[in-house]
Amino acid sequence: MESRVNKPQGKRDPEGVREDILRVAMQEFSENGLSGARIDEIAAKTRTSKRMIYYYFGDKEGLYTRVLEEAYRHVRGDEADLELDTLDPIEALDRLARFTFHHHRQNPAFIRMVMIENIHHGQYIERSQSIRELNRPAIEKLQSLLARGQRDGVFRPDIDALELHWQISALSFFNVSNRATFSHIFGQSLWADEAHDTLSRHVAAMVLRYVSKLEALARRGDG
Amino acid sequence: MESRVNKPQGKRDPEGVREDILRVAMQEFSENGLSGARIDEIAAKTRTSKRMIYYYFGDKEGLYTRVLEEAYRHVRGDEADLELDTLDPIEALDRLARFTFHHHRQNPAFIRMVMIENIHHGQYIERSQSIRELNRPAIEKLQSLLARGQRDGVFRPDIDALELHWQISALSFFNVSNRATFSHIFGQSLWADEAHDTLSRHVAAMVLRYVSKLEALARRGDG
DNA sequence: ATCATTTTGTACTAACAGGTTAAAACATAT
DNA sequence: ATATGTTTTAACCTGTTAGTACAAAATGAT
């Protein structure tokens, strides 16, 4: 999608090589896991050589760690453009929930990297300060959204922003992460294209119902 | 916990050996994944030898598949004793949600096996008919619970049992599966022992609010 | 011209890891 | 006892894989 802007005319392109390696490595790690991915396979799919992987990233774990960071960075970038401040709190929360659900669904490689990292008990993410800083702002935004809704009297006063973020994440993440086992057991119906919208609406509804005061719900008259 | 009842006095004990292997293999696979686990390591931790693993399970994938089945079997066994039929629908759903949340938290090895299997796109669970049959009844029970609540006029009529099961699972699963990354980014607060009860209550509340008619909620007067 | 950085290429290695060979010990039925 | 199938032991084999050694060259900035 977003390729580098200033490609050098000469034959050297260190940044390009790095990015090429990272792109291929993301593909391979997210598909096969840390121990499942093969350095030789990654090397073969880049336009450079195995030697360069070690030159730039040291070892397999170093490469994996950089890929993990890159996955978070790439995904959190998109979330900035939501402009929730311009909407009233209910609209904003509805939009946020649907966006998160949709966005996770669009980024299976990211989801898989996070799954893999959790299998490893988060031992590589622990080395990364930047990932933490990348994600914190999401809570603050949600916090201020909640505060607005509480000031307006439409949201319950005892809702915790972190917990709500957790709930939205859970519903959105699981939809991608557990699709294989869940749909083997219970069928594909929830993942048909038409069901996607429905599910997304229901997730948002669940969140809004949880957060809203009863009066506000009754006023909006949904069930 | 449940060890074999009739241990033979002689030196041979095929069933015991099988179970011993499965127990150790579950430990190793759930900890390290399919490609991360080591047959030699598994063998070393059993009271038998590597050769016996191949004798009983064919190859690594065969062993993994049996471990996966065993994980589902073990976990689904506990869910039968809930006796939801004796409670009124609201109580029953509350209890089901809390139980699921708690139960997932008590069985991290199961959660990890499911995560790992999803990383493999469910290619091993696909071979197992039994796992499907183990899980289907859960939906039927939930379906009849919903029907009761709808008959009583306390639940909304347009709630889908499969979708609701999915939602409860998502909230309960994510709590275990993503603990490492989530708590690295946002802190440990949601996983403190005291927070467990709170979170569990909130998950149940979220589910009940989603499912209930507004009148029924107002009558119960919770916010 | 100098010099650090980046790239290429090949061959190698040492450990590892999944899987096998072959034969012995055991249990049981006849 | 002997025959027969099952379970267990111990040593062995082979392909794979992360990572390196070594050597040299192309490039770009100063």
Short mmCIF file of C-alpha atoms (C1' of nucleotides) in Angstrom, two decimals:
data_model
loop_
_atom_site.label_atom_id
_atom_site.label_comp_id
_atom_site.label_asym_id
_atom_site.label_seq_id
_atom_site.Cartn_x
_atom_site.Cartn_y
_atom_site.Cartn_z
CA MET A 1 0.00 0.00 0.00
CA GLU A 2 2.25 2.77 1.26
CA SER A 3 5.56 2.37 -0.53
CA ARG A 4 8.55 4.53 0.09
CA VAL A 5 8.49 7.99 -1.39
CA ASN A 6 12.09 8.79 -2.19
CA LYS A 7 13.59 5.77 -3.82
CA PRO A 8 17.23 6.46 -4.49
CA GLN A 9 18.34 6.21 -8.10
CA GLY A 10 21.54 4.36 -7.27
CA LYS A 11 21.75 0.71 -6.43
CA ARG A 12 21.88 1.19 -2.69
CA ASP A 13 18.72 1.50 -0.66
CA PRO A 14 19.26 0.49 2.96
CA GLU A 15 15.86 1.69 4.14
CA GLY A 16 14.14 -0.07 1.29
CA VAL A 17 15.95 -3.28 2.06
CA ARG A 18 14.98 -3.06 5.71
CA GLU A 19 11.36 -2.48 4.83
CA ASP A 20 11.38 -5.29 2.34
CA ILE A 21 12.72 -7.67 4.97
CA LEU A 22 10.18 -6.47 7.53
CA ARG A 23 7.31 -6.86 5.11
CA VAL A 24 8.22 -10.42 4.22
CA ALA A 25 9.06 -11.30 7.82
CA MET A 26 5.66 -10.02 9.00
CA GLN A 27 4.01 -12.27 6.46
CA GLU A 28 6.03 -15.29 7.54
CA PHE A 29 5.93 -14.74 11.30
CA SER A 30 2.22 -13.98 11.37
CA GLU A 31 1.53 -17.06 9.31
CA ASN A 32 3.88 -19.50 11.04
CA GLY A 33 4.74 -18.11 14.45
CA LEU A 34 8.18 -17.43 15.85
CA SER A 35 9.47 -20.99 15.90
CA GLY A 36 7.48 -21.96 12.82
CA ALA A 37 8.87 -19.25 10.56
CA ARG A 38 12.06 -19.99 8.65
CA ILE A 39 14.81 -17.47 8.15
CA ASP A 40 15.77 -19.10 4.87
CA GLU A 41 12.20 -18.82 3.67
CA ILE A 42 12.03 -15.16 4.63
CA ALA A 43 15.33 -14.53 2.86
CA ALA A 44 14.13 -16.29 -0.28
CA LYS A 45 11.04 -14.08 -0.49
CA THR A 46 12.91 -10.81 -0.12
CA ARG A 47 14.87 -9.18 -2.89
CA THR A 48 17.96 -9.46 -0.72
CA SER A 49 19.83 -12.23 1.07
CA LYS A 50 19.88 -14.04 4.37
CA ARG A 51 23.13 -12.35 5.18
CA MET A 52 21.40 -8.96 5.15
CA ILE A 53 18.77 -10.09 7.61
CA TYR A 54 21.50 -10.77 10.13
CA TYR A 55 23.27 -7.60 9.15
CA TYR A 56 20.25 -5.47 9.98
CA PHE A 57 18.41 -7.38 12.67
CA GLY A 58 21.01 -9.42 14.47
CA ASP A 59 19.10 -12.63 14.95
CA LYS A 60 15.70 -14.21 14.54
CA GLU A 61 14.33 -12.83 17.77
CA GLY A 62 15.54 -9.36 16.89
CA LEU A 63 13.70 -9.55 13.61
CA TYR A 64 10.57 -10.87 15.27
CA THR A 65 10.59 -8.06 17.82
CA ARG A 66 10.86 -5.43 15.12
CA VAL A 67 8.04 -7.05 13.18
CA LEU A 68 5.85 -6.99 16.27
CA GLU A 69 6.50 -3.30 16.79
CA GLU A 70 5.79 -2.63 13.17
CA ALA A 71 2.48 -4.45 13.38
CA TYR A 72 1.29 -2.27 16.26
CA ARG A 73 2.58 0.89 14.63
CA HIS A 74 0.86 0.18 11.35
CA VAL A 75 -2.49 -0.63 12.92
CA ARG A 76 -2.68 2.16 15.46
CA GLY A 77 -1.96 4.70 12.77
CA ASP A 78 -5.39 4.31 11.25
CA GLU A 79 -7.22 4.97 14.48
CA ALA A 80 -6.19 8.59 14.72
CA ASP A 81 -8.52 9.79 11.97
CA LEU A 82 -11.77 8.97 13.74
CA GLU A 83 -12.58 12.50 14.94
CA LEU A 84 -14.84 11.34 17.69
CA ASP A 85 -14.82 14.78 19.30
CA THR A 86 -17.10 16.18 16.63
CA LEU A 87 -19.86 13.65 17.34
CA ASP A 88 -22.19 13.45 20.29
CA PRO A 89 -21.08 10.79 22.79
CA ILE A 90 -23.54 8.11 21.74
CA GLU A 91 -22.74 8.48 18.07
CA ALA A 92 -19.06 8.57 18.86
CA LEU A 93 -19.08 5.39 20.92
CA ASP A 94 -21.16 3.62 18.32
CA ARG A 95 -18.69 4.64 15.68
CA LEU A 96 -15.68 3.65 17.76
CA ALA A 97 -17.05 0.18 18.47
CA ARG A 98 -17.95 -0.48 14.85
CA PHE A 99 -14.66 0.87 13.63
CA THR A 100 -12.68 -1.31 16.01
CA PHE A 101 -14.62 -4.38 15.01
CA HIS A 102 -14.22 -3.66 11.33
CA HIS A 103 -10.61 -2.65 11.64
CA HIS A 104 -9.57 -5.83 13.44
CA ARG A 105 -11.28 -7.81 10.77
CA GLN A 106 -9.29 -5.99 8.10
CA ASN A 107 -5.98 -6.73 9.81
CA PRO A 108 -5.66 -10.44 10.42
CA ALA A 109 -1.86 -10.32 10.27
CA PHE A 110 -1.81 -7.91 13.20
CA ILE A 111 -4.24 -10.08 15.15
CA ARG A 112 -2.11 -13.13 14.52
CA MET A 113 1.06 -11.37 15.64
CA VAL A 114 -0.65 -10.43 18.90
CA MET A 115 -1.88 -14.00 19.37
CA ILE A 116 1.61 -15.32 18.77
CA GLU A 117 3.13 -12.84 21.14
CA ASN A 118 0.66 -13.86 23.83
CA ILE A 119 1.62 -17.48 23.32
CA HIS A 120 5.11 -16.32 24.20
CA HIS A 121 3.75 -14.68 27.37
CA GLY A 122 4.51 -11.26 25.96
CA GLN A 123 8.22 -11.70 26.48
CA TYR A 124 9.18 -9.75 23.37
CA ILE A 125 6.68 -6.92 23.68
CA GLU A 126 8.14 -6.33 27.12
CA ARG A 127 11.29 -5.02 25.53
CA SER A 128 9.37 -2.42 23.59
CA GLN A 129 8.57 0.86 25.22
CA SER A 130 7.22 2.30 22.00
CA ILE A 131 4.30 -0.10 21.70
CA ARG A 132 3.02 1.01 25.07
CA GLU A 133 3.18 4.65 24.08
CA LEU A 134 1.43 3.88 20.84
CA ASN A 135 -1.62 2.49 22.61
CA ARG A 136 -2.07 4.62 25.68
CA PRO A 137 -3.75 7.52 23.89
CA ALA A 138 -6.67 5.28 22.97
CA ILE A 139 -7.66 5.09 26.61
CA GLU A 140 -7.45 8.82 27.09
CA LYS A 141 -9.68 9.45 24.12
CA LEU A 142 -12.20 6.96 25.36
CA GLN A 143 -11.98 8.48 28.80
CA SER A 144 -12.88 11.93 27.53
CA LEU A 145 -15.66 10.51 25.41
CA LEU A 146 -17.12 8.82 28.46
CA ALA A 147 -16.78 12.00 30.48
CA ARG A 148 -18.74 13.93 27.87
CA GLY A 149 -21.50 11.35 27.91
CA GLN A 150 -21.62 11.38 31.68
CA ARG A 151 -21.81 15.16 31.74
CA ASP A 152 -24.72 15.00 29.29
CA GLY A 153 -26.42 12.49 31.57
CA VAL A 154 -26.66 9.76 28.92
CA PHE A 155 -23.89 7.49 30.22
CA ARG A 156 -23.76 5.77 33.58
CA PRO A 157 -21.28 7.38 35.95
CA ASP A 158 -19.50 4.22 37.01
CA ILE A 159 -18.08 3.11 33.68
CA ASP A 160 -14.33 2.62 33.57
CA ALA A 161 -12.57 3.59 30.35
CA LEU A 162 -9.92 0.90 30.50
CA GLU A 163 -12.47 -1.78 31.15
CA LEU A 164 -14.66 -0.57 28.32
CA HIS A 165 -11.70 -0.57 25.97
CA TRP A 166 -11.01 -4.11 27.09
CA GLN A 167 -14.58 -5.14 26.34
CA ILE A 168 -14.63 -3.60 22.88
CA SER A 169 -11.25 -5.16 22.13
CA ALA A 170 -12.39 -8.56 23.33
CA LEU A 171 -15.43 -8.66 21.08
CA SER A 172 -13.48 -7.40 18.09
CA PHE A 173 -10.38 -9.48 18.59
CA PHE A 174 -12.10 -12.79 19.23
CA ASN A 175 -14.04 -12.42 16.02
CA VAL A 176 -10.80 -12.75 14.09
CA SER A 177 -8.60 -14.75 16.41
CA ASN A 178 -10.98 -17.63 17.03
CA ARG A 179 -12.72 -17.81 13.73
CA ALA A 180 -11.14 -21.12 12.71
CA THR A 181 -12.08 -23.17 15.76
CA PHE A 182 -15.39 -21.46 16.37
CA SER A 183 -16.61 -21.86 12.85
CA HIS A 184 -15.50 -25.47 12.74
CA ILE A 185 -17.65 -26.21 15.75
CA PHE A 186 -20.62 -23.96 15.12
CA GLY A 187 -20.59 -23.33 11.39
CA GLN A 188 -19.63 -20.43 9.16
CA SER A 189 -22.83 -18.45 9.58
CA LEU A 190 -21.36 -15.67 11.71
CA TRP A 191 -18.68 -14.97 9.14
CA ALA A 192 -20.74 -14.63 6.03
CA ASP A 193 -20.34 -11.18 4.51
CA GLU A 194 -23.91 -10.20 5.34
CA ALA A 195 -23.47 -11.32 8.94
CA HIS A 196 -20.50 -9.03 9.34
CA ASP A 197 -22.63 -5.89 9.41
CA THR A 198 -25.15 -7.48 11.71
CA LEU A 199 -22.51 -8.63 14.13
CA SER A 200 -20.81 -5.29 14.05
CA ARG A 201 -24.10 -3.52 14.82
CA HIS A 202 -24.83 -5.92 17.65
CA VAL A 203 -21.42 -5.45 19.19
CA ALA A 204 -21.93 -1.70 19.13
CA ALA A 205 -25.42 -2.14 20.55
CA MET A 206 -24.09 -4.30 23.35
CA VAL A 207 -21.53 -1.69 24.27
CA LEU A 208 -24.01 1.19 24.11
CA ARG A 209 -26.55 -0.64 26.18
CA TYR A 210 -23.94 -1.38 28.77
CA VAL A 211 -22.76 2.18 28.99
CA SER A 212 -26.02 4.09 28.67
CA LYS A 213 -28.44 5.06 31.36
CA LEU A 214 -31.79 3.38 31.06
CA GLU A 215 -33.59 6.66 30.48
CA ALA A 216 -31.34 7.43 27.55
CA LEU A 217 -32.01 4.01 26.10
CA ALA A 218 -35.75 4.38 26.56
CA ARG A 219 -35.64 7.78 24.89
CA ARG A 220 -33.92 6.24 21.89
CA GLY A 221 -36.43 3.43 22.02
CA ASP A 222 -34.42 0.44 20.92
CA GLY A 223 -36.10 -2.58 22.38
CA MET B 1 -6.55 -34.72 39.79
CA GLU B 2 -8.29 -37.75 38.35
CA SER B 3 -5.78 -40.54 38.20
CA ARG B 4 -6.45 -43.98 36.88
CA VAL B 5 -8.37 -46.33 39.10
CA ASN B 6 -7.11 -49.79 38.27
CA LYS B 7 -3.39 -49.65 38.04
CA PRO B 8 -2.07 -53.07 37.07
CA GLN B 9 0.43 -54.66 39.42
CA GLY B 10 2.71 -55.93 36.66
CA LYS B 11 5.26 -53.82 34.89
CA ARG B 12 3.07 -53.14 31.86
CA ASP B 13 0.45 -50.42 31.81
CA PRO B 14 -0.44 -49.28 28.29
CA GLU B 15 -3.34 -47.02 29.27
CA GLY B 16 -1.29 -45.42 32.01
CA VAL B 17 1.53 -44.78 29.59
CA ARG B 18 -0.82 -43.17 27.08
CA GLU B 19 -2.30 -40.90 29.70
CA ASP B 20 1.10 -40.01 31.02
CA ILE B 21 2.23 -39.02 27.55
CA LEU B 22 -0.91 -36.99 26.92
CA ARG B 23 -0.61 -35.15 30.19
CA VAL B 24 2.98 -34.14 29.56
CA ALA B 25 2.31 -33.37 25.90
CA MET B 26 -0.57 -31.06 26.84
CA GLN B 27 1.76 -29.19 29.13
CA GLU B 28 4.45 -28.86 26.48
CA PHE B 29 2.22 -28.07 23.50
CA SER B 30 0.16 -25.51 25.37
CA GLU B 31 3.30 -23.86 26.60
CA ASN B 32 5.33 -23.91 23.39
CA GLY B 33 2.98 -24.44 20.47
CA LEU B 34 3.10 -27.18 17.88
CA SER B 35 6.41 -26.28 16.28
CA GLY B 36 7.84 -24.98 19.53
CA ALA B 37 7.25 -28.14 21.53
CA ARG B 38 9.98 -30.77 21.47
CA ILE B 39 9.30 -34.47 21.27
CA ASP B 40 12.51 -35.20 23.13
CA GLU B 41 11.46 -32.83 25.89
CA ILE B 42 8.05 -34.46 26.14
CA ALA B 43 9.66 -37.88 26.26
CA ALA B 44 12.08 -36.81 28.97
CA LYS B 45 9.22 -35.63 31.18
CA THR B 46 7.22 -38.83 30.88
CA ARG B 47 8.06 -42.02 32.68
CA THR B 48 8.44 -43.72 29.31
CA SER B 49 10.51 -43.20 26.17
CA LYS B 50 10.35 -41.30 22.92
CA ARG B 51 9.79 -44.50 21.02
CA MET B 52 6.54 -45.07 22.88
CA ILE B 53 5.19 -41.71 21.79
CA TYR B 54 5.58 -42.79 18.20
CA TYR B 55 4.24 -46.22 19.02
CA TYR B 56 0.99 -44.80 20.41
CA PHE B 57 0.51 -41.58 18.48
CA GLY B 58 2.26 -42.07 15.17
CA ASP B 59 3.90 -38.71 14.83
CA LYS B 60 4.07 -35.26 16.36
CA GLU B 61 0.92 -34.05 14.63
CA GLY B 62 -0.98 -37.13 15.73
CA LEU B 63 0.00 -36.45 19.31
CA TYR B 64 -0.93 -32.81 19.01
CA THR B 65 -4.34 -33.66 17.60
CA ARG B 66 -5.07 -36.03 20.47
CA VAL B 67 -3.97 -33.42 22.98
CA LEU B 68 -6.29 -30.88 21.39
CA GLU B 69 -9.23 -33.27 21.64
CA GLU B 70 -8.35 -34.03 25.22
CA ALA B 71 -8.26 -30.34 26.08
CA TYR B 72 -11.80 -29.81 24.78
CA ARG B 73 -13.05 -32.97 26.39
CA HIS B 74 -11.65 -32.10 29.77
CA VAL B 75 -13.02 -28.58 29.77
CA ARG B 76 -16.49 -29.24 28.46
CA GLY B 77 -17.04 -31.89 31.06
CA ASP B 78 -17.35 -29.31 33.83
CA GLU B 79 -20.07 -27.36 32.11
CA ALA B 80 -22.69 -30.05 32.37
CA ASP B 81 -23.28 -29.54 36.10
CA LEU B 82 -24.65 -26.05 35.87
CA GLU B 83 -28.35 -26.97 36.16
CA LEU B 84 -29.55 -23.80 34.57
CA ASP B 85 -33.04 -25.22 34.11
CA THR B 86 -33.82 -24.84 37.80
CA LEU B 87 -33.16 -21.11 37.81
CA ASP B 88 -35.24 -18.32 36.36
CA PRO B 89 -33.84 -17.11 33.01
CA ILE B 90 -32.16 -13.99 34.33
CA GLU B 91 -30.46 -15.81 37.16
CA ALA B 92 -29.49 -18.59 34.81
CA LEU B 93 -27.89 -16.32 32.24
CA ASP B 94 -26.08 -14.40 34.92
CA ARG B 95 -24.73 -17.62 36.30
CA LEU B 96 -23.74 -18.95 32.88
CA ALA B 97 -21.82 -15.81 31.98
CA ARG B 98 -19.98 -15.71 35.27
CA PHE B 99 -19.23 -19.39 35.17
CA THR B 100 -17.82 -19.18 31.66
CA PHE B 101 -15.65 -16.24 32.59
CA HIS B 102 -14.38 -17.94 35.70
CA HIS B 103 -13.94 -21.28 34.05
CA HIS B 104 -11.84 -19.93 31.21
CA ARG B 105 -9.66 -18.20 33.73
CA GLN B 106 -9.14 -21.49 35.53
CA ASN B 107 -8.05 -23.30 32.38
CA PRO B 108 -5.26 -21.39 30.72
CA ALA B 109 -3.82 -24.53 29.13
CA PHE B 110 -7.08 -25.07 27.27
CA ILE B 111 -7.19 -21.46 26.15
CA ARG B 112 -3.64 -21.69 24.89
CA MET B 113 -4.35 -24.86 22.96
CA VAL B 114 -7.26 -23.13 21.23
CA MET B 115 -5.10 -20.11 20.45
CA ILE B 116 -2.43 -22.34 19.00
CA GLU B 117 -4.93 -24.26 16.94
CA ASN B 118 -6.27 -21.01 15.54
CA ILE B 119 -2.77 -19.97 14.59
CA HIS B 120 -2.79 -23.16 12.53
CA HIS B 121 -6.08 -22.10 10.92
CA GLY B 122 -7.88 -24.93 12.66
CA GLN B 123 -6.34 -27.51 10.39
CA TYR B 124 -6.11 -30.16 13.10
CA ILE B 125 -9.47 -29.61 14.74
CA GLU B 126 -10.95 -30.16 11.32
CA ARG B 127 -10.08 -33.81 11.55
CA SER B 128 -12.00 -34.20 14.77
CA GLN B 129 -15.69 -34.89 14.64
CA SER B 130 -15.86 -35.45 18.37
CA ILE B 131 -14.91 -31.91 19.33
CA ARG B 132 -17.82 -30.56 17.37
CA GLU B 133 -20.24 -32.91 19.10
CA LEU B 134 -18.80 -31.97 22.45
CA ASN B 135 -19.67 -28.32 21.98
CA ARG B 136 -22.95 -28.27 20.14
CA PRO B 137 -25.12 -28.94 23.20
CA ALA B 138 -24.01 -25.67 24.74
CA ILE B 139 -25.92 -23.80 22.06
CA GLU B 140 -29.06 -25.82 22.56
CA LYS B 141 -29.04 -25.18 26.27
CA LEU B 142 -28.56 -21.49 25.71
CA GLN B 143 -31.29 -21.55 23.10
CA SER B 144 -33.82 -23.02 25.49
CA LEU B 145 -32.74 -20.61 28.21
CA LEU B 146 -33.36 -17.72 25.85
CA ALA B 147 -36.71 -19.15 24.83
CA ARG B 148 -37.81 -19.30 28.45
CA GLY B 149 -36.83 -15.70 29.02
CA GLN B 150 -38.59 -14.62 25.89
CA ARG B 151 -41.73 -16.49 26.92
CA ASP B 152 -41.59 -14.71 30.27
CA GLY B 153 -41.29 -11.40 28.48
CA VAL B 154 -37.98 -10.46 30.10
CA PHE B 155 -35.68 -11.10 27.14
CA ARG B 156 -35.82 -9.40 23.78
CA PRO B 157 -37.25 -11.61 21.07
CA ASP B 158 -34.52 -11.06 18.49
CA ILE B 159 -31.55 -12.48 20.35
CA ASP B 160 -29.69 -15.25 18.59
CA ALA B 161 -28.31 -18.05 20.77
CA LEU B 162 -25.21 -18.70 18.70
CA GLU B 163 -24.35 -15.04 18.61
CA LEU B 164 -24.84 -14.71 22.32
CA HIS B 165 -22.63 -17.70 22.96
CA TRP B 166 -20.06 -16.05 20.75
CA GLN B 167 -20.25 -12.83 22.76
CA ILE B 168 -19.90 -14.55 26.12
CA SER B 169 -17.01 -16.61 24.78
CA ALA B 170 -15.27 -13.57 23.38
CA LEU B 171 -15.34 -11.68 26.67
CA SER B 172 -14.22 -14.71 28.65
CA PHE B 173 -11.59 -15.94 26.23
CA PHE B 174 -9.89 -12.64 25.61
CA ASN B 175 -9.44 -12.14 29.32
CA VAL B 176 -7.04 -15.06 29.37
CA SER B 177 -5.67 -15.13 25.86
CA ASN B 178 -4.55 -11.51 25.65
CA ARG B 179 -3.54 -10.91 29.20
CA ALA B 180 0.18 -10.68 28.44
CA THR B 181 0.05 -8.01 25.74
CA PHE B 182 -2.88 -6.12 27.20
CA SER B 183 -1.40 -5.86 30.65
CA HIS B 184 1.98 -4.86 29.27
CA ILE B 185 0.35 -1.93 27.50
CA PHE B 186 -2.29 -0.92 30.01
CA GLY B 187 -1.06 -2.28 33.31
CA GLN B 188 -2.00 -5.18 35.54
CA SER B 189 -5.00 -3.56 37.18
CA LEU B 190 -7.64 -5.67 35.44
CA TRP B 191 -6.00 -8.89 36.56
CA ALA B 192 -5.62 -8.23 40.24
CA ASP B 193 -7.52 -10.78 42.28
CA GLU B 194 -10.07 -8.26 43.48
CA ALA B 195 -10.67 -7.04 39.94
CA HIS B 196 -11.54 -10.54 38.85
CA ASP B 197 -14.91 -10.50 40.60
CA THR B 198 -15.67 -7.03 39.39
CA LEU B 199 -14.83 -7.87 35.82
CA SER B 200 -16.84 -11.05 35.99
CA ARG B 201 -19.86 -9.16 37.31
CA HIS B 202 -19.52 -6.54 34.63
CA VAL B 203 -19.31 -9.10 31.88
CA ALA B 204 -22.47 -10.72 33.16
CA ALA B 205 -24.11 -7.31 33.45
CA MET B 206 -23.17 -6.48 29.89
CA VAL B 207 -24.70 -9.69 28.64
CA LEU B 208 -27.87 -9.28 30.67
CA ARG B 209 -28.34 -5.70 29.61
CA TYR B 210 -27.95 -6.70 26.01
CA VAL B 211 -30.45 -9.51 26.23
CA SER B 212 -33.08 -8.00 28.50
CA LYS B 213 -36.02 -5.85 27.59
CA LEU B 214 -35.81 -2.35 28.95
CA GLU B 215 -38.88 -2.83 31.14
CA ALA B 216 -37.28 -5.82 32.79
CA LEU B 217 -34.13 -3.83 33.44
CA ALA B 218 -36.07 -0.91 34.85
CA ARG B 219 -37.98 -3.25 37.12
CA ARG B 220 -34.68 -4.59 38.45
CA GLY B 221 -33.48 -1.03 38.72
CA ASP B 222 -29.80 -1.39 37.97
CA GLY B 223 -28.70 1.96 36.74
"C1'" DA C 1 41.70 9.46 -2.66
"C1'" DT C 2 39.87 8.00 1.63
"C1'" DC C 3 36.90 5.63 4.35
"C1'" DA C 4 32.71 3.97 6.46
"C1'" DT C 5 28.61 1.75 5.04
"C1'" DT C 6 26.13 -1.50 2.41
"C1'" DT C 7 25.87 -5.57 -0.51
"C1'" DT C 8 26.99 -10.10 -2.55
"C1'" DG C 9 28.08 -14.98 -2.38
"C1'" DT C 10 29.37 -19.23 -1.01
"C1'" DA C 11 30.39 -22.60 1.84
"C1'" DC C 12 30.26 -24.28 6.35
"C1'" DT C 13 29.01 -25.98 11.01
"C1'" DA C 14 27.29 -27.63 15.01
"C1'" DA C 15 23.38 -28.49 17.24
"C1'" DC C 16 19.06 -30.08 16.98
"C1'" DA C 17 14.88 -32.59 16.14
"C1'" DG C 18 11.70 -35.74 14.09
"C1'" DG C 19 11.59 -40.19 13.08
"C1'" DT C 20 13.46 -45.24 12.51
"C1'" DT C 21 15.73 -50.02 13.08
"C1'" DA C 22 15.89 -54.03 15.43
"C1'" DA C 23 15.42 -56.84 18.95
"C1'" DA C 24 14.10 -58.01 23.60
"C1'" DA C 25 10.65 -58.52 27.43
"C1'" DC C 26 6.16 -59.51 28.61
"C1'" DA C 27 1.36 -61.45 28.66
"C1'" DT C 28 -1.82 -64.76 27.30
"C1'" DA C 29 -3.99 -68.49 25.08
"C1'" DT C 30 -3.49 -73.18 23.65
"C1'" DA D 1 5.95 -75.26 26.93
"C1'" DT D 2 5.34 -72.92 22.91
"C1'" DA D 3 3.41 -69.87 19.83
"C1'" DT D 4 1.66 -65.27 19.06
"C1'" DG D 5 0.72 -60.65 19.45
"C1'" DT D 6 1.71 -56.57 22.31
"C1'" DT D 7 4.60 -53.43 24.77
"C1'" DT D 8 9.15 -51.64 25.93
"C1'" DT D 9 14.27 -50.58 25.55
"C1'" DA D 10 18.29 -48.58 23.51
"C1'" DA D 11 21.01 -47.03 19.93
"C1'" DC D 12 20.97 -44.97 15.52
"C1'" DC D 13 20.02 -42.01 11.25
"C1'" DT D 14 19.13 -38.10 8.45
"C1'" DG D 15 17.44 -33.76 7.06
"C1'" DT D 16 16.93 -29.23 8.79
"C1'" DT D 17 18.04 -24.76 10.66
"C1'" DA D 18 19.88 -20.70 12.93
"C1'" DG D 19 23.79 -18.55 12.61
"C1'" DT D 20 28.90 -17.80 10.96
"C1'" DA D 21 33.37 -17.42 8.46
"C1'" DC D 22 35.59 -15.44 5.10
"C1'" DA D 23 36.44 -12.74 1.40
"C1'" DA D 24 35.61 -9.18 -1.54
"C1'" DA D 25 33.38 -5.54 -3.93
"C1'" DA D 26 30.29 -1.76 -4.97
"C1'" DT D 27 28.66 2.67 -3.38
"C1'" DG D 28 28.41 7.33 -1.57
"C1'" DA D 29 29.99 11.11 1.19
"C1'" DT D 30 33.85 14.13 2.34
#
